[in-house]
Amino acid sequence: EKNRYRNLQNGQWVESRNDTYITIKSPIDDTVLGMVPAMSKEEVDMAIETAKKAQKQWRNVTTDEKAEILYRAADILLKYKEELAELMVREISKDRKSCYSEVERTADFIRFTADTGKNISGESIPGDSFPGGKNNKVSIVRREPLGVVLAISPFNYPVNLAASKIAPGLMAGNSIVLKPASQGCLCGLYLARAFQEAGVPAGVLNTVTGKGSEIGDYITTHKGIDFINFTGSTEVGAHISSITSMVPLLMELGGKDAAIVLEDADLELTASNIVAGGYSYSGQRCTAVKRILVVEEVADQLIEKILPKLEKLTMGNPLDRDVDIVPLISTNAADFVCELIADAKEKGAKLLFGGNREGNLIQPTLFDNVTTDMRLAWEEPFGPVLPIIRVKDKDEAIKLANESEYGLQSAVFTQNINNAFYVANKLEVGTVQVNNKTERGPDHFPFLGVKASGIGTQGIRYSIESMSRPKVTVINLS
Ligand code: G3H
């Protein structure tokens, strides 16, 4: 059938062996986009076995040849840009412009990964620098792959957050089993096709589609998996980490990124960054600005700057035109956001903008006077709603920021470098952005979350390092 998708297994595109499929529908209008195999545990076994065998050859392919394959994959991906971006608009309800730029960003990511991989070198360490050591002893440190990497990608960047696991994993000499989130998996399979066409050998990249409830625990606890790179919710990430044992994990999870606004901030710049950072793709980004902690003194002025920008946001069907606010990924997701909105209203927050819903399309929503007893102060909506929490000074902002269970990023807006560093140094997060919205890119920067936001560090070189280990050979000269 035309819209029956297949999985890449040992270099072949294979149908469901048990004739069981998952139907992928568009969150925009429920049209059926395709069907993917709901793979069984036996099929998962086959994918992992294949990957295990193929990795033994792949690890010996020269770094230069691996890089050439990645360069070709980037070119092929760009060749499919239009087709893939159009599919992405439908599959995850993202505006067209962002879908195009996701594909371009991914091609850049893959190329940069190849460049970086070619430039990673080992080191030799003389033995005589440690007390009692001698100069006839030298440690030669090189990196070697881990084996089979399980890459689990989320719905919101179905191409980029799959490639950002596959490309560094391959470059480090691992084979990959990609298990994309069901919503977004059609784009993920498309990406796998680009790698396959670029010459990734049979078995080195395999895809698995299926229901998390059936194969999720099975695949993550599978003995054949040597490393797991997961992006998704904290709930699922914590579950994976509780059921796995002795397998290194690299995880990027939820966030509640704060924009801290001090009395000396450039409020125009701050407001633009808050609106772009909070509402793009309807807030469905782990790094979206998810709370505003503003000092009382400038809170009213900041609101005055934010409101006209909210009015300018466009919303609707991303198939018709580029809109800022799109229907959320699922009805459950939209229901959850509305629960948080209702809770804030009930507990006395002041609704400044939005608050309404039509189907899964939720207006950009802004609340003032949010207090710490409200769910919106702490929970991650993954939707277009932002709380303003007024604070008396930077110390109160830091305290509230750090009280969150999450620790992905924070932004601090101030024109005083001393204040910027004062705040940045005290925040318990992976990254602090000074005078900019929270965001992952540029993609060669380290990207990490602390506390409930993740384990390990991503970013091109960091991901290659995470997916490889030092191999030490010690030479003892006589
Ligand atoms: O959703 C999680 C992504 O890693 C965020 O990436 O900051 O480029 O939107 P972004």
GROMACS .gro file of C-alpha atoms and ligand atoms in nm:
model
  488
    1GLU     CA    1   0.000   0.000   0.000
    2LYS     CA    2   0.110   0.351  -0.083
    3ASN     CA    3   0.136   0.497   0.265
    4ARG     CA    4   0.270   0.189   0.441
    5TYR     CA    5   0.614   0.277   0.567
    6ARG     CA    6   0.885   0.022   0.627
    7ASN     CA    7   1.179  -0.004   0.863
    8LEU     CA    8   1.546  -0.009   0.774
    9GLN     CA    9   1.691  -0.341   0.889
   10ASN     CA   10   2.023  -0.472   0.776
   11GLY     CA   11   2.021  -0.243   0.473
   12GLN     CA   12   1.672  -0.347   0.356
   13TRP     CA   13   1.339  -0.171   0.397
   14VAL     CA   14   1.120  -0.430   0.560
   15GLU     CA   15   0.744  -0.456   0.612
   16SER     CA   16   0.582  -0.545   0.941
   17ARG     CA   17   0.637  -0.917   0.985
   18ASN     CA   18   0.325  -0.963   1.193
   19ASP     CA   19   0.107  -0.733   0.983
   20THR     CA   20   0.049  -0.494   1.272
   21TYR     CA   21   0.072  -0.122   1.206
   22ILE     CA   22   0.042   0.210   1.386
   23THR     CA   23  -0.153   0.475   1.200
   24ILE     CA   24   0.013   0.815   1.199
   25LYS     CA   25  -0.234   1.102   1.169
   26SER     CA   26  -0.177   1.473   1.132
   27PRO     CA   27  -0.242   1.666   1.453
   28ILE     CA   28  -0.367   1.948   1.229
   29ASP     CA   29  -0.671   1.777   1.084
   30ASP     CA   30  -0.649   1.406   1.168
   31THR     CA   31  -0.575   1.304   0.809
   32VAL     CA   32  -0.392   0.975   0.785
   33LEU     CA   33  -0.031   1.032   0.680
   34GLY     CA   34   0.095   0.680   0.688
   35MET     CA   35   0.120   0.352   0.870
   36VAL     CA   36   0.433   0.220   1.034
   37PRO     CA   37   0.506  -0.131   1.158
   38ALA     CA   38   0.424  -0.191   1.525
   39MET     CA   39   0.730  -0.405   1.571
   40SER     CA   40   0.733  -0.707   1.797
   41LYS     CA   41   1.002  -0.799   2.050
   42GLU     CA   42   1.142  -1.054   1.804
   43GLU     CA   43   1.180  -0.784   1.542
   44VAL     CA   44   1.357  -0.565   1.797
   45ASP     CA   45   1.594  -0.856   1.866
   46MET     CA   46   1.672  -0.881   1.497
   47ALA     CA   47   1.742  -0.509   1.466
   48ILE     CA   48   1.982  -0.514   1.760
   49GLU     CA   49   2.158  -0.834   1.648
   50THR     CA   50   2.208  -0.688   1.304
   51ALA     CA   51   2.348  -0.369   1.454
   52LYS     CA   52   2.582  -0.565   1.676
   53LYS     CA   53   2.729  -0.759   1.384
   54ALA     CA   54   2.759  -0.462   1.153
   55GLN     CA   55   2.937  -0.250   1.415
   56LYS     CA   56   3.232  -0.487   1.412
   57GLN     CA   57   3.314  -0.380   1.056
   58TRP     CA   58   3.200  -0.021   1.089
   59ARG     CA   59   3.439   0.052   1.373
   60ASN     CA   60   3.726  -0.026   1.137
   61VAL     CA   61   3.609   0.197   0.852
   62THR     CA   62   3.849   0.489   0.833
   63THR     CA   63   3.748   0.815   0.995
   64ASP     CA   64   3.783   0.986   0.660
   65GLU     CA   65   3.546   0.741   0.492
   66LYS     CA   66   3.292   0.777   0.773
   67ALA     CA   67   3.309   1.154   0.731
   68GLU     CA   68   3.258   1.124   0.353
   69ILE     CA   69   2.940   0.925   0.413
   70LEU     CA   70   2.816   1.191   0.652
   71TYR     CA   71   2.889   1.470   0.400
   72ARG     CA   72   2.689   1.277   0.141
   73ALA     CA   73   2.405   1.226   0.389
   74ALA     CA   74   2.390   1.603   0.445
   75ASP     CA   75   2.371   1.665   0.070
   76ILE     CA   76   2.100   1.404   0.020
   77LEU     CA   77   1.900   1.546   0.308
   78LEU     CA   78   1.907   1.888   0.142
   79LYS     CA   79   1.797   1.731  -0.186
   80TYR     CA   80   1.487   1.607  -0.002
   81LYS     CA   81   1.439   1.931   0.187
   82GLU     CA   82   1.109   2.030   0.033
   83GLU     CA   83   0.948   1.687   0.047
   84LEU     CA   84   1.065   1.625   0.401
   85ALA     CA   85   0.969   1.968   0.531
   86GLU     CA   86   0.620   1.935   0.383
   87LEU     CA   87   0.579   1.598   0.554
   88MET     CA   88   0.704   1.752   0.878
   89VAL     CA   89   0.449   2.036   0.864
   90ARG     CA   90   0.174   1.774   0.849
   91GLU     CA   91   0.320   1.520   1.088
   92ILE     CA   92   0.406   1.745   1.381
   93SER     CA   93   0.211   2.061   1.300
   94LYS     CA   94   0.514   2.286   1.283
   95ASP     CA   95   0.518   2.599   1.070
   96ARG     CA   96   0.671   2.555   0.726
   97LYS     CA   97   0.955   2.801   0.774
   98SER     CA   98   1.075   2.622   1.087
   99CYS     CA   99   1.049   2.285   0.914
  100TYR     CA  100   1.269   2.406   0.629
  101SER     CA  101   1.519   2.552   0.870
  102GLU     CA  102   1.520   2.230   1.075
  103VAL     CA  103   1.628   2.034   0.768
  104GLU     CA  104   1.898   2.291   0.684
  105ARG     CA  105   2.021   2.302   1.043
  106THR     CA  106   2.040   1.923   1.041
  107ALA     CA  107   2.249   1.915   0.722
  108ASP     CA  108   2.484   2.168   0.886
  109PHE     CA  109   2.491   1.954   1.199
  110ILE     CA  110   2.586   1.641   1.008
  111ARG     CA  111   2.863   1.820   0.817
  112PHE     CA  112   3.003   1.979   1.130
  113THR     CA  113   2.999   1.637   1.298
  114ALA     CA  114   3.208   1.494   1.015
  115ASP     CA  115   3.452   1.787   1.041
  116THR     CA  116   3.476   1.750   1.417
  117GLY     CA  117   3.518   1.373   1.404
  118LYS     CA  118   3.810   1.416   1.167
  119ASN     CA  119   3.974   1.655   1.407
  120ILE     CA  120   3.947   1.457   1.724
  121SER     CA  121   4.287   1.330   1.821
  122GLY     CA  122   4.408   1.132   2.116
  123GLU     CA  123   4.689   1.222   2.350
  124SER     CA  124   5.002   1.077   2.497
  125ILE     CA  125   5.068   1.130   2.865
  126PRO     CA  126   5.418   1.102   3.009
  127GLY     CA  127   5.442   0.885   3.321
  128ASP     CA  128   5.696   1.098   3.502
  129SER     CA  129   5.459   1.380   3.595
  130PHE     CA  130   5.309   1.174   3.878
  131PRO     CA  131   5.521   1.140   4.192
  132GLY     CA  132   5.745   0.837   4.163
  133GLY     CA  133   5.670   0.797   3.790
  134LYS     CA  134   5.937   0.747   3.527
  135ASN     CA  135   5.980   0.884   3.180
  136ASN     CA  136   6.000   0.537   3.027
  137LYS     CA  137   5.626   0.497   3.075
  138VAL     CA  138   5.389   0.665   2.830
  139SER     CA  139   5.012   0.637   2.811
  140ILE     CA  140   4.867   0.655   2.461
  141VAL     CA  141   4.500   0.748   2.476
  142ARG     CA  142   4.273   0.700   2.178
  143ARG     CA  143   3.895   0.687   2.160
  144GLU     CA  144   3.697   0.385   2.069
  145PRO     CA  145   3.327   0.325   2.008
  146LEU     CA  146   3.085   0.187   2.265
  147GLY     CA  147   2.900  -0.056   2.038
  148VAL     CA  148   2.528  -0.030   1.964
  149VAL     CA  149   2.371   0.306   2.040
  150LEU     CA  150   1.997   0.322   2.098
  151ALA     CA  151   1.879   0.665   1.981
  152ILE     CA  152   1.530   0.763   2.096
  153SER     CA  153   1.410   1.087   1.941
  154PRO     CA  154   1.110   1.305   2.033
  155PHE     CA  155   0.826   1.443   1.823
  156ASN     CA  156   0.925   1.808   1.830
  157TYR     CA  157   1.244   1.792   1.620
  158PRO     CA  158   1.189   1.463   1.438
  159VAL     CA  159   1.477   1.518   1.198
  160ASN     CA  160   1.721   1.724   1.399
  161LEU     CA  161   1.702   1.541   1.730
  162ALA     CA  162   1.732   1.207   1.550
  163ALA     CA  163   2.031   1.321   1.343
  164SER     CA  164   2.201   1.479   1.644
  165LYS     CA  165   2.221   1.128   1.790
  166ILE     CA  166   2.285   0.930   1.471
  167ALA     CA  167   2.563   1.143   1.321
  168PRO     CA  168   2.793   1.167   1.628
  169GLY     CA  169   2.715   0.804   1.711
  170LEU     CA  170   2.823   0.690   1.365
  171MET     CA  171   3.124   0.917   1.358
  172ALA     CA  172   3.242   0.762   1.684
  173GLY     CA  173   3.222   0.418   1.521
  174ASN     CA  174   2.900   0.289   1.675
  175SER     CA  175   2.608   0.130   1.500
  176ILE     CA  176   2.269   0.278   1.567
  177VAL     CA  177   1.919   0.160   1.639
  178LEU     CA  178   1.685   0.455   1.597
  179LYS     CA  179   1.351   0.440   1.779
  180PRO     CA  180   1.168   0.760   1.694
  181ALA     CA  181   0.860   0.876   1.886
  182SER     CA  182   0.557   0.752   1.693
  183GLN     CA  183   0.445   1.106   1.611
  184GLY     CA  184   0.736   1.222   1.397
  185CYS     CA  185   0.852   0.875   1.299
  186LEU     CA  186   0.770   0.923   0.932
  187CYS     CA  187   1.022   1.208   0.926
  188GLY     CA  188   1.267   0.992   1.121
  189LEU     CA  189   1.241   0.714   0.864
  190TYR     CA  190   1.298   0.966   0.589
  191LEU     CA  191   1.617   1.077   0.761
  192ALA     CA  192   1.732   0.716   0.787
  193ARG     CA  193   1.682   0.688   0.412
  194ALA     CA  194   1.920   0.980   0.356
  195PHE     CA  195   2.190   0.807   0.563
  196GLN     CA  196   2.131   0.479   0.385
  197GLU     CA  197   2.152   0.638   0.040
  198ALA     CA  198   2.470   0.813   0.147
  199GLY     CA  199   2.635   0.474   0.191
  200VAL     CA  200   2.597   0.382   0.558
  201PRO     CA  201   2.661   0.007   0.531
  202ALA     CA  202   2.386  -0.249   0.588
  203GLY     CA  203   2.309  -0.299   0.956
  204VAL     CA  204   2.499   0.007   1.077
  205LEU     CA  205   2.177   0.208   1.101
  206ASN     CA  206   1.849   0.034   1.175
  207THR     CA  207   1.510   0.175   1.262
  208VAL     CA  208   1.250   0.048   1.503
  209THR     CA  209   0.893   0.172   1.512
  210GLY     CA  210   0.638   0.049   1.756
  211LYS     CA  211   0.436   0.115   2.066
  212GLY     CA  212   0.628   0.229   2.368
  213SER     CA  213   0.390   0.024   2.582
  214GLU     CA  214   0.491  -0.295   2.399
  215ILE     CA  215   0.857  -0.259   2.313
  216GLY     CA  216   0.973   0.047   2.512
  217ASP     CA  217   1.099  -0.131   2.822
  218TYR     CA  218   1.213  -0.427   2.615
  219ILE     CA  219   1.441  -0.226   2.388
  220THR     CA  220   1.585  -0.004   2.662
  221THR     CA  221   1.677  -0.301   2.880
  222HIS     CA  222   1.798  -0.518   2.591
  223LYS     CA  223   2.137  -0.675   2.655
  224GLY     CA  224   2.257  -0.583   2.308
  225ILE     CA  225   2.231  -0.209   2.374
  226ASP     CA  226   2.554  -0.043   2.487
  227PHE     CA  227   2.441   0.319   2.518
  228ILE     CA  228   2.113   0.509   2.523
  229ASN     CA  229   2.072   0.861   2.394
  230PHE     CA  230   1.721   0.979   2.473
  231THR     CA  231   1.540   1.309   2.429
  232GLY     CA  232   1.192   1.336   2.571
  233SER     CA  233   0.998   1.387   2.890
  234THR     CA  234   1.149   1.367   3.238
  235GLU     CA  235   0.887   1.107   3.324
  236VAL     CA  236   1.004   0.867   3.053
  237GLY     CA  237   1.371   0.952   3.109
  238ALA     CA  238   1.345   0.877   3.480
  239HIS     CA  239   1.169   0.552   3.398
  240ILE     CA  240   1.445   0.448   3.156
  241SER     CA  241   1.708   0.529   3.412
  242SER     CA  242   1.525   0.326   3.677
  243ILE     CA  243   1.499   0.010   3.468
  244THR     CA  244   1.843   0.009   3.304
  245SER     CA  245   2.161  -0.109   3.464
  246MET     CA  246   2.528  -0.055   3.376
  247VAL     CA  247   2.440   0.115   3.046
  248PRO     CA  248   2.559   0.474   3.007
  249LEU     CA  249   2.281   0.723   2.945
  250LEU     CA  250   2.273   1.056   2.767
  251MET     CA  251   1.942   1.225   2.821
  252GLU     CA  252   1.786   1.557   2.748
  253LEU     CA  253   1.459   1.590   2.935
  254GLY     CA  254   1.212   1.854   3.048
  255GLY     CA  255   1.277   2.209   3.156
  256LYS     CA  256   1.122   2.508   3.323
  257ASP     CA  257   1.364   2.767   3.186
  258ALA     CA  258   1.338   3.101   3.362
  259ALA     CA  259   1.386   3.441   3.204
  260ILE     CA  260   1.518   3.652   3.490
  261VAL     CA  261   1.465   4.020   3.428
  262LEU     CA  262   1.660   4.268   3.642
  263GLU     CA  263   1.590   4.637   3.696
  264ASP     CA  264   1.863   4.742   3.452
  265ALA     CA  265   1.752   4.520   3.160
  266ASP     CA  266   1.697   4.648   2.808
  267LEU     CA  267   1.324   4.582   2.822
  268GLU     CA  268   1.259   4.598   2.449
  269LEU     CA  269   1.522   4.332   2.384
  270THR     CA  270   1.395   4.131   2.681
  271ALA     CA  271   1.035   4.136   2.563
  272SER     CA  272   1.129   4.026   2.209
  273ASN     CA  273   1.334   3.739   2.346
  274ILE     CA  274   1.064   3.630   2.588
  275VAL     CA  275   0.798   3.623   2.319
  276ALA     CA  276   1.015   3.441   2.066
  277GLY     CA  277   1.154   3.207   2.332
  278GLY     CA  278   0.823   3.132   2.497
  279TYR     CA  279   0.579   3.099   2.214
  280SER     CA  280   0.754   2.973   1.901
  281TYR     CA  281   0.618   2.635   1.793
  282SER     CA  282   0.356   2.700   2.061
  283GLY     CA  283   0.613   2.649   2.335
  284GLN     CA  284   0.673   2.284   2.242
  285ARG     CA  285   1.049   2.305   2.295
  286CYS     CA  286   1.243   2.178   2.592
  287THR     CA  287   1.437   2.505   2.591
  288ALA     CA  288   1.136   2.734   2.561
  289VAL     CA  289   1.118   3.019   2.812
  290LYS     CA  290   0.872   2.875   3.063
  291ARG     CA  291   0.855   3.136   3.338
  292ILE     CA  292   0.936   3.503   3.376
  293LEU     CA  293   1.093   3.613   3.703
  294VAL     CA  294   1.092   3.990   3.691
  295VAL     CA  295   1.187   4.238   3.959
  296GLU     CA  296   0.881   4.427   4.075
  297GLU     CA  297   1.032   4.765   3.984
  298VAL     CA  298   1.019   4.700   3.608
  299ALA     CA  299   0.741   4.441   3.588
  300ASP     CA  300   0.471   4.679   3.460
  301GLN     CA  301   0.703   4.827   3.198
  302LEU     CA  302   0.802   4.480   3.081
  303ILE     CA  303   0.438   4.378   3.046
  304GLU     CA  304   0.370   4.692   2.839
  305LYS     CA  305   0.644   4.581   2.600
  306ILE     CA  306   0.532   4.216   2.585
  307LEU     CA  307   0.160   4.265   2.520
  308PRO     CA  308   0.183   4.433   2.175
  309LYS     CA  309   0.417   4.154   2.065
  310LEU     CA  310   0.167   3.891   2.172
  311GLU     CA  311  -0.099   4.067   1.969
  312LYS     CA  312   0.121   4.036   1.663
  313LEU     CA  313   0.160   3.659   1.697
  314THR     CA  314  -0.029   3.475   1.427
  315MET     CA  315  -0.213   3.153   1.492
  316GLY     CA  316  -0.390   2.886   1.295
  317ASN     CA  317  -0.330   2.607   1.051
  318PRO     CA  318   0.036   2.581   0.946
  319LEU     CA  319  -0.070   2.427   0.616
  320ASP     CA  320  -0.230   2.756   0.510
  321ARG     CA  321   0.046   2.997   0.609
  322ASP     CA  322   0.340   3.041   0.843
  323VAL     CA  323   0.193   3.094   1.187
  324ASP     CA  324   0.358   3.131   1.524
  325ILE     CA  325   0.096   2.944   1.719
  326VAL     CA  326  -0.001   2.603   1.585
  327PRO     CA  327  -0.232   2.328   1.709
  328LEU     CA  328  -0.055   2.126   1.979
  329ILE     CA  329   0.071   1.776   1.906
  330SER     CA  330  -0.227   1.599   2.067
  331THR     CA  331  -0.553   1.653   2.248
  332ASN     CA  332  -0.395   1.518   2.565
  333ALA     CA  333  -0.120   1.778   2.539
  334ALA     CA  334  -0.375   2.057   2.491
  335ASP     CA  335  -0.589   1.927   2.780
  336PHE     CA  336  -0.286   1.936   3.009
  337VAL     CA  337  -0.204   2.296   2.917
  338CYS     CA  338  -0.564   2.394   2.984
  339GLU     CA  339  -0.550   2.228   3.326
  340LEU     CA  340  -0.256   2.451   3.417
  341ILE     CA  341  -0.439   2.758   3.285
  342ALA     CA  342  -0.751   2.669   3.486
  343ASP     CA  343  -0.547   2.612   3.802
  344ALA     CA  344  -0.375   2.950   3.769
  345LYS     CA  345  -0.708   3.128   3.711
  346GLU     CA  346  -0.871   2.955   4.003
  347LYS     CA  347  -0.590   3.045   4.239
  348GLY     CA  348  -0.609   3.412   4.146
  349ALA     CA  349  -0.345   3.473   3.877
  350LYS     CA  350  -0.424   3.771   3.656
  351LEU     CA  351  -0.487   3.669   3.296
  352LEU     CA  352  -0.320   3.933   3.078
  353PHE     CA  353  -0.362   3.770   2.740
  354GLY     CA  354  -0.521   3.470   2.569
  355GLY     CA  355  -0.647   3.179   2.772
  356ASN     CA  356  -0.884   3.034   2.512
  357ARG     CA  357  -0.875   2.716   2.315
  358GLU     CA  358  -1.022   2.597   1.987
  359GLY     CA  359  -0.959   2.229   1.941
  360ASN     CA  360  -0.589   2.179   2.006
  361LEU     CA  361  -0.507   2.538   1.918
  362ILE     CA  362  -0.442   2.737   2.234
  363GLN     CA  363  -0.404   3.114   2.228
  364PRO     CA  364  -0.072   3.256   2.339
  365THR     CA  365  -0.143   3.302   2.708
  366LEU     CA  366   0.024   3.522   2.966
  367PHE     CA  367  -0.049   3.541   3.338
  368ASP     CA  368   0.068   3.801   3.585
  369ASN     CA  369   0.091   3.763   3.964
  370VAL     CA  370   0.155   3.393   3.948
  371THR     CA  371   0.245   3.262   4.290
  372THR     CA  372   0.433   2.958   4.408
  373ASP     CA  373   0.119   2.769   4.507
  374MET     CA  374   0.014   2.752   4.143
  375ARG     CA  375   0.106   2.459   3.919
  376LEU     CA  376   0.209   2.699   3.644
  377ALA     CA  377   0.496   2.820   3.862
  378TRP     CA  378   0.658   2.475   3.852
  379GLU     CA  379   0.514   2.246   3.587
  380GLU     CA  380   0.622   2.239   3.226
  381PRO     CA  381   0.323   2.307   3.001
  382PHE     CA  382   0.489   2.232   2.664
  383GLY     CA  383   0.235   2.479   2.531
  384PRO     CA  384   0.197   2.853   2.470
  385VAL     CA  385   0.148   2.974   2.825
  386LEU     CA  386   0.383   3.180   3.037
  387PRO     CA  387   0.361   3.285   3.403
  388ILE     CA  388   0.500   3.611   3.534
  389ILE     CA  389   0.627   3.578   3.888
  390ARG     CA  390   0.720   3.911   4.043
  391VAL     CA  391   1.024   3.914   4.269
  392LYS     CA  392   1.177   4.183   4.489
  393ASP     CA  393   1.537   4.142   4.373
  394LYS     CA  394   1.791   3.922   4.198
  395ASP     CA  395   1.842   3.701   4.502
  396GLU     CA  396   1.476   3.612   4.520
  397ALA     CA  397   1.483   3.539   4.145
  398ILE     CA  398   1.780   3.306   4.189
  399LYS     CA  399   1.612   3.132   4.482
  400LEU     CA  400   1.291   3.068   4.289
  401ALA     CA  401   1.479   2.968   3.976
  402ASN     CA  402   1.673   2.708   4.172
  403GLU     CA  403   1.371   2.574   4.356
  404SER     CA  404   1.256   2.412   4.033
  405GLU     CA  405   1.310   2.039   3.996
  406TYR     CA  406   1.446   2.121   3.648
  407GLY     CA  407   1.783   2.266   3.550
  408LEU     CA  408   1.810   2.298   3.175
  409GLN     CA  409   1.879   2.664   3.095
  410SER     CA  410   1.801   3.013   3.223
  411ALA     CA  411   1.821   3.356   3.072
  412VAL     CA  412   1.923   3.668   3.259
  413PHE     CA  413   1.848   4.010   3.119
  414THR     CA  414   2.062   4.292   3.256
  415GLN     CA  415   2.298   4.555   3.120
  416ASN     CA  416   2.532   4.518   3.412
  417ILE     CA  417   2.802   4.256   3.360
  418ASN     CA  418   2.854   4.211   3.732
  419ASN     CA  419   2.485   4.136   3.785
  420ALA     CA  420   2.492   3.898   3.488
  421PHE     CA  421   2.776   3.696   3.638
  422TYR     CA  422   2.634   3.718   3.990
  423VAL     CA  423   2.314   3.554   3.873
  424ALA     CA  424   2.472   3.315   3.620
  425ASN     CA  425   2.715   3.176   3.874
  426LYS     CA  426   2.440   3.089   4.118
  427LEU     CA  427   2.193   2.922   3.882
  428GLU     CA  428   2.172   2.543   3.890
  429VAL     CA  429   2.133   2.486   3.518
  430GLY     CA  430   2.338   2.360   3.225
  431THR     CA  431   2.352   2.695   3.043
  432VAL     CA  432   2.279   3.056   3.129
  433GLN     CA  433   2.205   3.289   2.842
  434VAL     CA  434   2.291   3.651   2.910
  435ASN     CA  435   2.057   3.886   2.721
  436ASN     CA  436   1.916   3.617   2.496
  437LYS     CA  437   1.634   3.366   2.504
  438THR     CA  438   1.710   3.014   2.618
  439GLU     CA  439   1.799   2.789   2.325
  440ARG     CA  440   2.017   2.492   2.232
  441GLY     CA  441   2.208   2.627   1.934
  442PRO     CA  442   2.463   2.689   1.797
  443ASP     CA  443   2.481   2.312   1.791
  444HIS     CA  444   2.853   2.279   1.864
  445PHE     CA  445   2.808   2.439   2.206
  446PRO     CA  446   2.773   2.197   2.497
  447PHE     CA  447   2.408   2.130   2.572
  448LEU     CA  448   2.305   1.973   2.898
  449GLY     CA  449   2.049   1.972   3.170
  450VAL     CA  450   2.110   1.920   3.539
  451LYS     CA  451   1.871   1.786   3.805
  452ALA     CA  452   1.555   1.649   3.637
  453SER     CA  453   1.655   1.799   3.301
  454GLY     CA  454   1.905   1.538   3.198
  455ILE     CA  455   2.219   1.333   3.225
  456GLY     CA  456   2.539   1.384   3.029
  457THR     CA  457   2.635   1.646   2.774
  458GLN     CA  458   2.539   1.680   2.409
  459GLY     CA  459   2.669   1.917   2.143
  460ILE     CA  460   2.868   1.794   1.847
  461ARG     CA  461   3.209   1.724   1.999
  462TYR     CA  462   3.053   1.644   2.337
  463SER     CA  463   2.816   1.394   2.178
  464ILE     CA  464   3.100   1.219   1.995
  465GLU     CA  465   3.290   1.201   2.323
  466SER     CA  466   2.984   1.074   2.510
  467MET     CA  467   2.940   0.798   2.255
  468SER     CA  468   3.299   0.680   2.273
  469ARG     CA  469   3.542   0.595   2.550
  470PRO     CA  470   3.912   0.636   2.602
  471LYS     CA  471   4.122   0.331   2.517
  472VAL     CA  472   4.454   0.339   2.692
  473THR     CA  473   4.770   0.162   2.583
  474VAL     CA  474   5.068   0.207   2.811
  475ILE     CA  475   5.414   0.171   2.660
  476ASN     CA  476   5.689   0.070   2.901
  477LEU     CA  477   6.030   0.125   2.753
  478SER     CA  478   6.330  -0.048   2.896
  479G3H     O1  479   1.320   2.053   2.246
  479G3H     C1  480   1.440   2.044   2.271
  479G3H     C2  481   1.543   2.096   2.181
  479G3H     O2  482   1.669   2.045   2.213
  479G3H     C3  483   1.543   2.245   2.179
  479G3H     O3  484   1.617   2.293   2.074
  479G3H     O4  485   1.651   2.528   2.150
  479G3H     O5  486   1.693   2.462   1.915
  479G3H     O6  487   1.461   2.471   2.004
  479G3H     P1  488   1.605   2.447   2.034
   0.00000   0.00000   0.00000
